[in-house]
CSV table of C-alpha atoms and ligand atoms in Angstrom, one decimal:
chain,number,residue,atom,x,y,z
A,190,MET,CA,0.3,-13.3,18.4
A,191,ILE,CA,3.2,-14.8,17.0
A,192,ARG,CA,5.0,-16.0,20.0
A,193,LEU,CA,9.1,-15.7,19.3
A,194,LEU,CA,12.2,-17.2,21.1
A,195,ILE,CA,15.4,-14.8,20.0
A,196,VAL,CA,18.7,-16.6,20.6
A,197,ASP,CA,22.0,-14.6,20.3
A,198,ASP,CA,25.1,-14.7,22.8
A,199,ILE,CA,25.5,-10.8,22.2
A,200,SER,CA,22.9,-9.3,25.2
A,201,SER,CA,22.9,-5.9,23.1
A,202,THR,CA,21.6,-7.5,20.3
A,203,ARG,CA,19.1,-9.3,21.9
A,204,GLU,CA,17.7,-6.1,23.6
A,205,ASN,CA,17.6,-4.8,20.3
A,206,LEU,CA,15.7,-7.2,18.5
A,207,GLN,CA,13.2,-7.0,21.4
A,208,LYS,CA,12.9,-2.9,21.1
A,209,LEU,CA,12.4,-3.5,17.3
A,210,LEU,CA,9.8,-6.1,17.7
A,211,SER,CA,7.8,-4.4,20.4
A,212,PHE,CA,6.4,-1.9,18.2
A,213,GLU,CA,4.5,-4.7,16.6
A,214,ASP,CA,0.8,-5.6,17.5
A,215,ASP,CA,1.3,-9.3,16.3
A,216,ILE,CA,4.9,-10.3,17.4
A,217,GLU,CA,5.3,-10.9,21.3
A,218,VAL,CA,9.0,-12.1,22.4
A,219,ALA,CA,8.2,-15.2,24.4
A,220,GLY,CA,11.7,-15.8,25.5
A,221,THR,CA,15.2,-15.0,25.0
A,222,ALA,CA,18.6,-17.2,25.1
A,223,SER,CA,22.1,-16.9,24.7
A,224,ASP,CA,23.4,-20.1,23.0
A,225,GLY,CA,21.9,-22.9,21.2
A,226,ARG,CA,21.7,-25.4,24.3
A,227,GLU,CA,19.9,-22.6,26.4
A,228,ALA,CA,17.4,-21.8,23.3
A,229,LEU,CA,16.8,-25.5,23.2
A,230,GLU,CA,15.5,-26.0,26.7
A,231,ALA,CA,13.7,-22.7,26.2
A,232,ALA,CA,12.1,-23.7,22.9
A,233,HIS,CA,10.8,-27.1,24.7
A,234,ARG,CA,9.4,-25.2,27.6
A,235,LEU,CA,7.8,-21.9,25.7
A,236,GLN,CA,7.2,-23.4,22.5
A,237,PRO,CA,7.3,-20.6,20.2
A,238,ASP,CA,6.2,-20.1,17.0
A,239,ILE,CA,9.2,-19.2,15.5
A,240,VAL,CA,12.9,-19.1,16.6
A,241,LEU,CA,15.1,-16.3,15.6
A,242,THR,CA,18.3,-17.2,15.9
A,243,ASP,CA,22.2,-16.0,15.1
A,244,VAL,CA,24.8,-18.4,14.0
A,245,ASN,CA,27.6,-17.9,15.8
A,246,MET,CA,27.3,-18.9,19.6
A,247,PRO,CA,29.4,-20.8,22.1
A,248,VAL,CA,28.0,-24.2,23.6
A,249,MET,CA,25.9,-25.1,20.4
A,250,ASP,CA,25.8,-23.0,17.4
A,251,GLY,CA,22.6,-22.0,15.5
A,252,ILE,CA,23.1,-24.6,12.6
A,253,GLN,CA,22.9,-27.3,15.4
A,254,LEU,CA,20.2,-25.7,16.9
A,255,THR,CA,18.2,-25.4,13.7
A,256,GLU,CA,19.1,-29.4,13.0
A,257,THR,CA,17.8,-30.1,16.9
A,258,LEU,CA,14.6,-28.2,16.5
A,259,ALA,CA,13.7,-29.9,13.1
A,260,SER,CA,13.5,-33.5,14.5
A,261,GLU,CA,12.3,-32.4,17.9
A,262,LEU,CA,9.9,-29.4,17.6
A,263,PRO,CA,9.3,-29.0,14.1
A,264,THR,CA,6.3,-26.6,15.0
A,265,SER,CA,8.8,-24.1,15.9
A,266,PRO,CA,10.5,-23.4,12.7
A,267,VAL,CA,13.8,-21.3,12.6
A,268,ILE,CA,14.8,-18.1,10.8
A,269,ILE,CA,18.8,-17.9,11.1
A,270,MET,CA,20.7,-14.4,11.3
A,271,SER,CA,24.2,-14.3,9.9
A,272,VAL,CA,26.4,-11.8,9.0
A,273,GLN,CA,28.2,-11.2,5.7
A,274,GLY,CA,31.2,-13.4,4.9
A,275,GLU,CA,30.0,-16.3,6.8
A,276,ARG,CA,30.2,-18.5,4.0
A,277,ASP,CA,28.6,-21.7,3.5
A,278,TYR,CA,26.6,-20.7,6.4
A,279,LEU,CA,23.4,-20.1,4.5
A,280,ARG,CA,23.8,-23.3,2.7
A,281,ARG,CA,24.1,-25.2,5.6
A,282,ALA,CA,21.4,-23.3,7.8
A,283,MET,CA,18.9,-24.1,4.9
A,284,GLN,CA,19.8,-27.6,4.8
A,285,ALA,CA,19.7,-28.2,8.5
A,286,GLY,CA,15.8,-26.9,7.8
A,287,ALA,CA,16.0,-23.0,8.5
A,288,ARG,CA,12.8,-21.4,6.8
A,289,GLU,CA,14.5,-18.2,6.2
A,290,PHE,CA,17.7,-16.2,7.0
A,291,LEU,CA,18.5,-12.4,7.4
A,292,ILE,CA,21.6,-11.1,6.7
A,293,LYS,CA,22.9,-8.5,8.9
A,294,PRO,CA,22.5,-5.8,8.8
A,295,PHE,CA,18.5,-5.9,8.1
A,296,SER,CA,15.8,-3.6,8.5
A,297,HIS,CA,13.2,-3.7,11.3
A,298,ASP,CA,10.8,-4.1,7.8
A,299,GLU,CA,13.1,-7.2,6.6
A,300,LEU,CA,12.7,-8.9,10.3
A,301,VAL,CA,8.9,-8.4,10.2
A,302,ALA,CA,8.1,-9.6,7.0
A,303,ALA,CA,10.5,-12.7,7.2
A,304,ILE,CA,8.6,-13.2,10.9
A,305,ARG,CA,5.3,-12.9,9.3
A,306,ARG,CA,6.1,-14.7,6.3
A,307,VAL,CA,7.7,-18.1,8.1
A,308,TYR,CA,4.6,-17.9,10.5
A,309,GLN,CA,1.8,-17.8,7.7
A,310,LEU,CA,3.4,-20.6,5.9
A,311,GLU,CA,3.5,-22.8,9.0
A,312,GLN,CA,-0.1,-22.0,9.7
A,313,LYS,CA,-1.1,-22.8,6.2
A,314,LYS,CA,1.3,-25.8,6.2
A,315,GLY,CA,-0.5,-27.2,9.3
A,316,THR,CA,-3.8,-27.1,7.7
A,317,PHE,CA,-2.9,-28.6,4.5
A,318,LEU,CA,-0.3,-31.3,5.9
A,319,ALA,CA,-3.7,-32.7,7.7
A,320,LYS,CA,-5.3,-33.3,4.7
A,321,THR,CA,-2.7,-34.7,2.1
A,322,MET,CA,0.8,-35.9,2.4
A,323,PRO,CA,2.9,-35.5,-0.1
A,324,ALA,CA,4.4,-38.5,-2.3
A,325,GLN,CA,7.7,-39.7,-1.7
A,326,PRO,CA,9.7,-38.8,-5.0
A,327,GLU,CA,11.5,-41.6,-6.7
A,328,THR,CA,15.3,-40.9,-7.1
A,329,PRO,CA,15.9,-39.7,-10.6
A,330,ALA,CA,18.3,-42.0,-12.9
A,331,ALA,CA,21.3,-40.8,-15.0
A,332,PRO,CA,20.4,-38.5,-17.5
A,333,ARG,CA,20.1,-39.9,-20.8
A,334,GLY,CA,20.6,-39.1,-24.4
A,335,ALA,CA,22.4,-35.9,-25.8
A,336,GLY,CA,23.3,-34.4,-22.1
A,337,PRO,CA,20.9,-32.6,-19.9
A,338,ALA,CA,19.2,-29.4,-20.4
A,339,GLU,CA,20.5,-26.4,-19.1
A,340,VAL,CA,18.5,-24.6,-15.9
A,341,ILE,CA,18.1,-21.2,-16.2
A,342,LEU,CA,16.9,-19.6,-13.1
A,343,VAL,CA,15.3,-16.1,-13.2
A,344,PHE,CA,16.2,-14.6,-9.6
A,345,SER,CA,15.6,-11.1,-8.1
A,346,GLY,CA,16.2,-10.1,-4.5
A,347,LYS,CA,13.2,-7.8,-4.9
A,348,GLY,CA,9.9,-8.3,-5.8
A,349,GLY,CA,7.8,-6.8,-9.4
A,350,VAL,CA,11.5,-6.2,-10.9
A,351,GLY,CA,10.0,-8.2,-13.9
A,352,LYS,CA,11.0,-11.7,-13.5
A,353,SER,CA,8.0,-13.1,-14.8
A,354,VAL,CA,7.9,-10.7,-17.8
A,355,ILE,CA,11.6,-12.0,-18.5
A,356,ALA,CA,11.2,-15.7,-17.8
A,357,THR,CA,8.0,-15.9,-20.1
A,358,ASN,CA,9.7,-13.9,-22.8
A,359,LEU,CA,12.7,-15.4,-22.6
A,360,ALA,CA,11.3,-19.0,-22.5
A,361,VAL,CA,9.9,-18.2,-26.0
A,362,ALA,CA,12.9,-16.1,-27.4
A,363,LEU,CA,15.2,-19.3,-26.7
A,364,ALA,CA,12.8,-21.6,-28.2
A,365,GLU,CA,12.6,-19.6,-31.6
A,366,GLU,CA,16.2,-18.3,-31.8
A,367,SER,CA,17.6,-21.9,-30.9
A,368,LYS,CA,14.9,-24.2,-32.3
A,369,SER,CA,15.5,-26.4,-29.1
A,370,ARG,CA,12.8,-27.8,-26.5
A,371,VAL,CA,11.9,-25.4,-23.7
A,372,ALA,CA,10.1,-26.2,-20.6
A,373,LEU,CA,9.2,-23.3,-18.2
A,374,VAL,CA,8.7,-23.8,-14.5
A,375,ASP,CA,6.7,-21.5,-12.5
A,376,LEU,CA,8.7,-21.8,-9.1
A,377,ASP,CA,6.7,-18.6,-7.8
A,378,LEU,CA,4.8,-21.4,-5.9
A,379,GLN,CA,2.2,-19.0,-4.3
A,380,PHE,CA,1.8,-16.2,-6.3
A,381,GLY,CA,2.8,-17.6,-9.6
A,382,ASP,CA,2.2,-15.5,-12.8
A,383,VAL,CA,3.0,-17.5,-15.7
A,384,GLY,CA,-0.5,-18.7,-16.2
A,385,ILE,CA,-2.0,-15.0,-16.6
A,386,LEU,CA,1.2,-14.0,-18.7
A,387,PHE,CA,0.5,-16.8,-21.4
A,388,ASN,CA,-3.3,-16.9,-20.9
A,389,LEU,CA,-2.9,-20.8,-19.9
A,390,ASP,CA,-5.9,-22.7,-18.5
A,391,HIS,CA,-5.0,-23.6,-15.3
A,392,SER,CA,-6.6,-27.0,-14.8
A,393,ARG,CA,-3.0,-28.7,-15.1
A,394,SER,CA,-0.4,-27.3,-12.6
A,395,ILE,CA,2.8,-28.9,-10.3
A,396,THR,CA,-0.1,-29.9,-7.5
A,397,GLU,CA,-0.9,-32.8,-9.6
A,398,LEU,CA,2.2,-33.8,-10.1
A,399,VAL,CA,2.8,-33.9,-5.9
A,400,ASP,CA,-0.8,-35.1,-4.8
A,401,GLY,CA,0.5,-38.3,-3.9
A,402,SER,CA,-1.6,-40.0,-6.5
A,403,SER,CA,1.9,-41.1,-8.6
A,404,GLY,CA,5.4,-40.5,-9.0
A,405,ILE,CA,7.2,-38.0,-11.0
A,406,ASP,CA,8.3,-39.3,-14.1
A,407,ASP,CA,8.4,-38.4,-17.6
A,408,GLU,CA,4.8,-39.6,-18.3
A,409,SER,CA,3.1,-37.7,-15.3
A,410,LEU,CA,5.1,-34.6,-16.2
A,411,ARG,CA,3.5,-34.5,-19.7
A,412,GLU,CA,0.2,-34.9,-18.4
A,413,VAL,CA,0.5,-31.7,-16.4
A,414,LEU,CA,2.6,-29.4,-18.6
A,415,ALA,CA,0.4,-27.0,-20.7
A,416,ASN,CA,1.2,-25.7,-24.2
A,417,GLY,CA,2.8,-22.3,-24.2
A,418,PRO,CA,3.6,-20.2,-27.2
A,419,ALA,CA,6.2,-21.3,-29.5
A,420,GLY,CA,5.9,-24.7,-28.3
A,421,VAL,CA,7.2,-24.2,-24.5
A,422,LYS,CA,6.0,-26.5,-22.7
A,423,VAL,CA,5.0,-25.0,-19.1
A,424,LEU,CA,4.8,-25.9,-15.6
A,425,LEU,CA,2.2,-24.1,-13.8
A,426,ALA,CA,2.1,-22.8,-10.4
A,427,PRO,CA,-0.5,-24.4,-7.9
A,428,ILE,CA,-3.9,-22.2,-8.5
A,429,SER,CA,-4.0,-20.7,-5.1
A,430,PRO,CA,-1.4,-20.3,-2.8
A,431,GLU,CA,-2.0,-22.5,0.4
A,432,LEU,CA,-1.5,-25.3,-2.4
A,433,ALA,CA,2.4,-24.1,-2.5
A,434,ASP,CA,3.0,-26.3,0.6
A,435,LEU,CA,2.8,-29.1,-0.8
A,436,VAL,CA,5.6,-28.8,-2.9
A,437,THR,CA,9.0,-29.8,-1.2
A,438,ALA,CA,12.6,-29.4,-2.2
A,439,GLU,CA,12.7,-32.8,-2.8
A,440,HIS,CA,10.0,-32.7,-5.5
A,441,VAL,CA,11.6,-29.7,-7.0
A,442,ARG,CA,15.0,-31.6,-7.4
A,443,THR,CA,12.9,-34.4,-9.1
A,444,ILE,CA,11.2,-32.6,-11.4
A,445,ILE,CA,13.8,-30.6,-12.5
A,446,ALA,CA,16.1,-33.7,-13.0
A,447,GLU,CA,13.4,-35.0,-15.0
A,448,LEU,CA,12.9,-32.0,-17.1
A,449,ARG,CA,16.4,-31.9,-17.9
A,450,ARG,CA,16.4,-35.1,-19.9
A,451,SER,CA,13.6,-34.6,-22.3
A,452,PHE,CA,14.5,-30.8,-22.7
A,453,ASP,CA,17.3,-28.5,-24.0
A,454,TYR,CA,16.7,-25.6,-21.8
A,455,VAL,CA,14.5,-25.4,-18.4
A,456,VAL,CA,13.6,-21.9,-17.5
A,457,VAL,CA,12.9,-21.2,-14.0
A,458,ASP,CA,10.4,-18.4,-12.8
A,459,SER,CA,11.1,-17.6,-9.3
A,460,SER,CA,9.9,-15.7,-6.1
A,461,SER,CA,11.8,-13.2,-4.7
A,462,HIS,CA,12.9,-14.9,-1.5
A,463,LEU,CA,16.1,-17.0,-0.8
A,464,THR,CA,13.7,-19.9,-0.1
A,465,GLU,CA,14.5,-23.6,-0.1
A,466,PHE,CA,13.4,-24.2,-3.2
A,467,ASN,CA,15.6,-21.2,-4.9
A,468,LEU,CA,18.4,-22.0,-3.4
A,469,GLU,CA,17.8,-25.6,-4.5
A,470,VAL,CA,17.6,-24.2,-8.2
A,471,ILE,CA,20.3,-21.9,-7.5
A,472,GLU,CA,22.6,-24.7,-6.7
A,473,LEU,CA,20.9,-26.7,-9.8
A,474,ALA,CA,20.8,-24.2,-12.4
A,475,GLN,CA,24.1,-23.5,-14.9
A,476,ARG,CA,22.7,-19.7,-15.1
A,477,VAL,CA,21.5,-17.7,-12.7
A,478,LEU,CA,19.9,-14.4,-14.1
A,479,VAL,CA,19.9,-11.7,-11.5
A,480,VAL,CA,17.0,-9.2,-12.3
A,481,THR,CA,17.3,-5.5,-10.8
A,482,ALA,CA,15.7,-2.4,-11.7
A,483,LEU,CA,17.0,1.4,-11.5
A,484,THR,CA,15.5,2.0,-8.3
A,485,ILE,CA,17.5,2.3,-4.9
A,486,PRO,CA,15.4,-0.7,-3.2
A,487,ALA,CA,16.0,-2.8,-6.5
A,488,ILE,CA,19.8,-1.7,-6.8
A,489,LYS,CA,20.2,-2.5,-2.8
A,490,ASP,CA,18.4,-6.1,-3.5
A,491,ALA,CA,20.8,-6.6,-6.3
A,492,LYS,CA,23.7,-6.2,-4.3
A,493,LEU,CA,22.6,-8.5,-1.3
A,494,THR,CA,21.5,-11.2,-3.5
A,495,LEU,CA,25.1,-10.9,-5.3
A,496,LYS,CA,26.6,-11.3,-2.0
A,497,VAL,CA,24.5,-14.2,-1.2
A,498,LEU,CA,25.7,-15.7,-4.2
A,499,GLU,CA,29.0,-15.4,-3.4
A,500,SER,CA,28.8,-16.6,-0.2
A,501,LEU,CA,27.1,-20.1,-1.5
A,502,SER,CA,30.2,-20.2,-4.0
A,503,VAL,CA,28.3,-19.7,-6.9
A,504,ASP,CA,30.5,-19.2,-9.8
A,505,PRO,CA,30.3,-15.7,-11.0
A,506,GLU,CA,30.2,-16.7,-14.6
A,507,LYS,CA,27.1,-18.5,-14.1
A,508,THR,CA,25.5,-15.0,-13.0
A,509,LEU,CA,24.1,-12.7,-15.5
A,510,LEU,CA,23.1,-9.2,-14.3
A,511,VAL,CA,20.1,-8.0,-16.1
A,512,VAL,CA,18.5,-4.3,-15.5
A,513,ASN,CA,14.9,-4.1,-16.2
A,514,ARG,CA,12.8,-1.2,-17.1
A,515,VAL,CA,15.3,1.0,-18.1
A,516,ASP,CA,14.4,4.6,-19.1
A,517,GLY,CA,16.2,7.8,-19.1
A,518,TYR,CA,15.3,9.3,-16.0
A,519,ALA,CA,17.0,7.2,-13.4
A,520,ASP,CA,19.7,8.1,-11.4
A,521,PHE,CA,21.8,5.3,-12.3
A,522,ASN,CA,23.4,4.0,-15.7
A,523,GLN,CA,25.3,1.6,-16.5
A,524,GLU,CA,28.5,2.3,-15.3
A,525,SER,CA,27.1,3.1,-11.8
A,526,ILE,CA,25.4,0.0,-11.2
A,527,GLU,CA,28.7,-1.6,-12.7
A,528,GLN,CA,30.4,0.1,-10.1
A,529,SER,CA,27.8,-0.6,-6.9
A,530,LEU,CA,27.4,-4.1,-7.7
A,531,ARG,CA,31.0,-5.0,-8.9
A,532,THR,CA,29.4,-7.0,-11.7
A,533,PRO,CA,29.1,-6.3,-15.4
A,534,VAL,CA,25.7,-5.7,-16.7
A,535,ALA,CA,24.8,-8.3,-19.2
A,536,VAL,CA,21.4,-6.4,-20.9
A,537,GLN,CA,19.6,-3.5,-20.4
A,538,ILE,CA,16.0,-4.0,-21.1
A,539,PRO,CA,14.3,-0.8,-21.8
A,540,HIS,CA,10.8,0.3,-19.9
A,541,ASP,CA,8.3,0.2,-22.4
A,542,PRO,CA,5.0,0.2,-20.7
A,543,ARG,CA,2.8,0.3,-23.6
A,544,VAL,CA,4.6,-3.1,-25.3
A,545,VAL,CA,4.8,-4.9,-22.2
A,546,GLY,CA,1.4,-3.8,-20.9
A,547,ASP,CA,-0.3,-4.7,-24.3
A,548,ALA,CA,1.2,-8.2,-24.6
A,549,ILE,CA,0.4,-8.8,-20.6
A,550,THR,CA,-3.3,-7.6,-21.4
A,551,ARG,CA,-3.4,-10.0,-24.3
A,552,GLY,CA,-1.9,-12.9,-22.8
A,553,VAL,CA,1.0,-13.1,-25.3
A,554,PRO,CA,4.8,-12.9,-25.0
A,555,PHE,CA,5.7,-9.4,-26.7
A,556,VAL,CA,8.8,-11.0,-28.4
A,557,THR,CA,6.3,-12.6,-30.7
A,558,ALA,CA,3.5,-10.2,-30.7
A,559,HIS,CA,5.7,-7.0,-30.9
A,560,ALA,CA,8.7,-8.4,-32.2
A,561,ASP,CA,10.5,-5.1,-34.0
A,562,THR,CA,10.9,-3.4,-30.9
A,563,GLU,CA,13.8,-2.1,-28.5
A,564,VAL,CA,12.5,-4.9,-25.5
A,565,SER,CA,12.0,-7.5,-27.8
A,566,ARG,CA,15.5,-7.1,-29.2
A,567,ALA,CA,16.9,-6.7,-25.7
A,568,LEU,CA,15.4,-10.0,-25.2
A,569,ARG,CA,16.8,-11.6,-27.9
A,570,GLU,CA,20.2,-10.2,-27.0
A,571,LEU,CA,19.9,-12.2,-23.6
A,572,VAL,CA,19.1,-15.4,-25.5
A,573,SER,CA,22.4,-14.7,-27.2
A,574,HIS,CA,24.1,-14.6,-23.9
A,575,LEU,CA,22.8,-17.7,-23.2
A,576,LEU,CA,23.3,-20.0,-26.3
A,577,PRO,CA,26.6,-21.4,-27.2
A,578,GLU,CA,29.3,-19.2,-28.4
A,579,GLY,CA,28.8,-19.7,-32.2
A,580,ALA,CA,25.2,-19.6,-32.1
A,581,ALA,CA,25.1,-16.4,-30.2
A,582,ALA,CA,27.0,-14.7,-32.7
A,583,ALA,CA,24.1,-15.6,-35.3
A,584,ALA,CA,21.3,-13.9,-33.5
A,585,PRO,CA,20.2,-12.1,-36.6
A,586,GLU,CA,18.1,-9.3,-35.5
A,587,ALA,CA,20.6,-7.7,-32.8
A,588,GLY,CA,21.4,-4.2,-34.1
A,589,ASP,CA,24.8,-2.4,-34.1
A,590,ARG,CA,24.1,-0.7,-30.9
A,591,ASP,CA,23.7,-4.5,-29.1
A,592,ARG,CA,26.5,-5.9,-30.7
A,593,LYS,CA,28.7,-2.8,-29.5
A,594,ARG,CA,27.2,-3.1,-26.0
A,595,ARG,CA,27.9,-6.9,-26.2
A,596,LYS,CA,31.5,-6.2,-27.1
A,597,GLY,CA,31.9,-3.7,-24.3
A,598,LEU,CA,30.6,-6.0,-21.9
A,599,PHE,CA,33.2,-8.9,-22.8
A,600,GLY,CA,36.2,-6.6,-23.1
A,601,ARG,CA,36.2,-5.8,-19.6
B,241,ATP,N1,10.4,-3.7,-19.7
B,241,ATP,C1,9.5,-3.3,-18.8
B,241,ATP,N2,8.4,-2.4,-19.0
B,241,ATP,C2,7.5,-1.8,-18.6
B,241,ATP,N3,6.8,-2.8,-17.7
B,241,ATP,C3,7.4,-3.6,-17.3
B,241,ATP,C4,8.6,-3.9,-17.9
B,241,ATP,N4,9.0,-5.5,-17.2
B,241,ATP,C5,8.4,-5.5,-16.3
B,241,ATP,N5,7.1,-4.3,-16.4
B,241,ATP,C6,6.1,-4.2,-15.5
B,241,ATP,O1,6.6,-4.8,-14.4
B,241,ATP,C7,5.4,-5.5,-13.5
B,241,ATP,C8,6.0,-6.6,-12.7
B,241,ATP,O2,6.8,-7.8,-13.6
B,241,ATP,P1,6.9,-9.1,-13.3
B,241,ATP,O3,5.4,-9.5,-12.7
B,241,ATP,O4,7.4,-9.7,-14.3
B,241,ATP,O5,7.9,-8.7,-12.1
B,241,ATP,P2,7.9,-10.1,-11.1
B,241,ATP,O6,9.7,-9.6,-10.6
B,241,ATP,O7,8.0,-11.3,-11.6
B,241,ATP,O8,7.3,-9.7,-9.8
B,241,ATP,P3,6.6,-10.9,-8.7
B,241,ATP,O9,8.2,-10.6,-7.5
B,241,ATP,O10,5.6,-10.3,-7.8
B,241,ATP,O11,6.8,-12.2,-8.9
B,241,ATP,C9,4.8,-6.2,-15.0
B,241,ATP,O12,3.1,-6.5,-14.6
B,241,ATP,C10,4.7,-5.2,-15.9
B,241,ATP,O13,3.7,-4.5,-16.1
B,242,MG,MG1,6.6,-13.3,-10.8
């Protein structure tokens, strides 16, 4: 049973949430409270597994509550609920230690999924932290040399839209087209696929970096980076999901800062949740690729993702919308997506199960194994958006159609 404390100043909201959750066999509402102060008292008394709280409340708001709980009752993780337009709240909520946040209005499924996710993570963390404590990483020194690398985050609100396929092929295409040093970090810490997509031996991963035996520096990083295709260096996700909890946001920050010194580009594959890590990288990144597909749920999640980025004050210039698995059968076209998302589509990647499937089966990137295909051309087009101005124009294989599309985009 997951025991929950619901905190909201509006009684009808509390009741609705209670009703929604009454259908779940594994979730029990242990209590409710109408402001942060009441919630604190109730949390100490009830020791809930999860506190689900609104942000805006009288007496003590959700952020203060989260902060206080993080220090007084760390065994009761917090899920924050906020409405759109509450700028800065999401960031502050995460900084305060919230594990997840839900943007109102959210669906029953989203609510239950968030509760279970936070609960499971908490369970795993308990068992793991008992065994090992993560090392305190050193504070990174100022970047040196020719300027720090550009960090490119590949993100999506929806799972399975092709983040990992894009991140891996992008890293390789980027290394080939720009002849620069590219690192790829698999931050889908629980279920990372980069190892499989590149057919890499999983003996070294981020776990070795954070296991406490040594600090995170240039040397320790080099030891754990695996050799991917086209010279891409890969930091793999832990070999099994429960090890993911050993990695902290501080680790991620240090690792990326360190990689930025030795590489020209750091591509980051991510999980589909707005976790602390993803928020961290969204903040650090120079580019955020928002990947979506042509299905209604994927477009809806892309919309939500773009809204969250906006409420985090992420510069829209930094965001590139990438539509994957484009075929002629969807109800959407470029115009309707752009209208719905109010964001220009940077690149459309065709749906090509034969080429993509073959590359995945063989553990090779399609941009090299099937260089002369539309999907590979689309990936190179994506690269041309990421390279500096002059270099982009030189992207050799981009056909006329690609060029036109690009012009159309920039003309907006
Ligand atoms: N352009 C494409 N054409 C055909 N199939 C594709 C394409 N892109 C991705 N796929 C298929 O979609 C599947 C999911 O892709 P991928 O694993 O990259 O998604 P993801 O967003 O990383 O998922 P997760 O959120 O689970 O990490 C892949 O196994 C691949 O077979
Ligand atoms: Mg993935």
